[in-house]
mmCIF file of C-alpha atoms in Angstrom:
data_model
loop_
_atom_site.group_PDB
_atom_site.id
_atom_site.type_symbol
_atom_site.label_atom_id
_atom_site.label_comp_id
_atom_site.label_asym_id
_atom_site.label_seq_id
_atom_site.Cartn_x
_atom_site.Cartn_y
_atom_site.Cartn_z
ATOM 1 C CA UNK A 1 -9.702 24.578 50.064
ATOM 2 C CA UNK A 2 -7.696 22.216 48.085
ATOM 3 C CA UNK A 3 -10.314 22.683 45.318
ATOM 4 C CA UNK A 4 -9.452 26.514 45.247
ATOM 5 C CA UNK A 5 -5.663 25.701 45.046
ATOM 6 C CA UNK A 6 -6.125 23.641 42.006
ATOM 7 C CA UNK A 7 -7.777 25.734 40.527
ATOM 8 C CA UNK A 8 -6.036 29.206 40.953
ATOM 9 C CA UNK A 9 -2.530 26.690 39.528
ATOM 10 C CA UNK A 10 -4.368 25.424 36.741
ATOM 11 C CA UNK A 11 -5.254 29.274 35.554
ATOM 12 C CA UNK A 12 -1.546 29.216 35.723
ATOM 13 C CA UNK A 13 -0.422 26.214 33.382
ATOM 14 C CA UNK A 14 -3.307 27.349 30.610
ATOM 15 C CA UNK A 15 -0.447 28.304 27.763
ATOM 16 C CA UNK A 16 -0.206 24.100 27.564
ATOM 17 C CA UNK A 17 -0.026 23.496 23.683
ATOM 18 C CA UNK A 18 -0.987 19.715 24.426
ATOM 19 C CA UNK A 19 -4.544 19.061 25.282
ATOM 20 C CA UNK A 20 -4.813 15.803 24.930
ATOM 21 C CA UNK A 21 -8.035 13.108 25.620
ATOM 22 C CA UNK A 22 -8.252 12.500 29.221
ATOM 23 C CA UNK A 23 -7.053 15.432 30.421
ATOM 24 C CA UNK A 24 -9.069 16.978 33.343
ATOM 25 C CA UNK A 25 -9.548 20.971 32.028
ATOM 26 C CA UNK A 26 -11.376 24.069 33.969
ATOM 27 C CA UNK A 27 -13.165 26.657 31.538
ATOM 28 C CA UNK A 28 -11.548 30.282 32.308
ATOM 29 C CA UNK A 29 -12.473 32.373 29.068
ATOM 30 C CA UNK A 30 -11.811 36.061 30.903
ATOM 31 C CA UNK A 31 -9.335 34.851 33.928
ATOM 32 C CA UNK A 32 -11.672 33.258 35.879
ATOM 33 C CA UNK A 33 -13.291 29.989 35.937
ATOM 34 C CA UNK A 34 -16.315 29.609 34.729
ATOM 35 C CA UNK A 35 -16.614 25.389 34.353
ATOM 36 C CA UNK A 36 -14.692 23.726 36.301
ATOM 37 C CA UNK A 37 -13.492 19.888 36.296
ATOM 38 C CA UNK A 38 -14.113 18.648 32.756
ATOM 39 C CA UNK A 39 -12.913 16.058 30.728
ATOM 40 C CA UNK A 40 -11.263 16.596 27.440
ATOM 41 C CA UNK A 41 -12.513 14.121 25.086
ATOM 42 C CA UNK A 42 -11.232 14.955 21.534
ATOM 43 C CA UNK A 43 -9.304 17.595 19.839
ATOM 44 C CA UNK A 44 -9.579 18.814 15.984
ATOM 45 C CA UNK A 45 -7.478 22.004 15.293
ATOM 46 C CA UNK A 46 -10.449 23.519 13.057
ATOM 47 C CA UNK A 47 -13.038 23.529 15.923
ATOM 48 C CA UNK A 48 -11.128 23.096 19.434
ATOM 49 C CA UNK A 49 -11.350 21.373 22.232
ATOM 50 C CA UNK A 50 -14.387 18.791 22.928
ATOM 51 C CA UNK A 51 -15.045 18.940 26.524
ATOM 52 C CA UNK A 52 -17.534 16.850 29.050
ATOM 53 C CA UNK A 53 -18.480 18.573 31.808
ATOM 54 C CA UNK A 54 -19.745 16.496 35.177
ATOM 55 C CA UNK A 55 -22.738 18.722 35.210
ATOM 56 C CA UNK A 56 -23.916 17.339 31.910
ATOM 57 C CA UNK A 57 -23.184 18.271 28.576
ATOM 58 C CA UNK A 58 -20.229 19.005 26.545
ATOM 59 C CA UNK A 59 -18.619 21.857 24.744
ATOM 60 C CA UNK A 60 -16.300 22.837 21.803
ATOM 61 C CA UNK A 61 -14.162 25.425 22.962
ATOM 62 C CA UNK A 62 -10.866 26.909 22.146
ATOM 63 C CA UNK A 63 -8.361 25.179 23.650
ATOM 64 C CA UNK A 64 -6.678 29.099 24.332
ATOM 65 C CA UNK A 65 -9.614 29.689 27.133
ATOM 66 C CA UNK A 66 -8.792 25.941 29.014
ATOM 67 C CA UNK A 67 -6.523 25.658 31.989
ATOM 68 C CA UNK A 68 -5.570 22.319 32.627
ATOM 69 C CA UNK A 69 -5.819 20.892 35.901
ATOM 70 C CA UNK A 70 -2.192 19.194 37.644
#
């Protein structure tokens, strides 16, 4: 349950202009989360935000479509 509360608040902190390393992100692209629980682990402004997802694997994604996690 908490999981689901952290989640629905992070959709609504996702205009945060400072992603930053370490922070822990979910993936909601279309309002809904997609990836969940990730790792930011560098940012470049030309190709976004370099995300490591517990699941395996990382991404480079927009840092529009991330809602950071309180």
């Amino acid at each position: 349950m908490k999981y689901i509360v952290s989640s629905l608040l992070s959709l609504l902190h996702s205009k945060n202009d400072h992603v930053q390393p370490g922070f822990r992100v979910n993936y909601a692209p279309f309002g809904h989360v997609e990836k969940f629980d990730g790792t930011v682990v560098a940012y470049d402004k030309s190709r976004g935000v370099l995300v490591a997802w517990p699941r395996g694997g990382a991404d480079w994604l927009p840092k529009r479509q991330l809602a950071v996690i309180q």
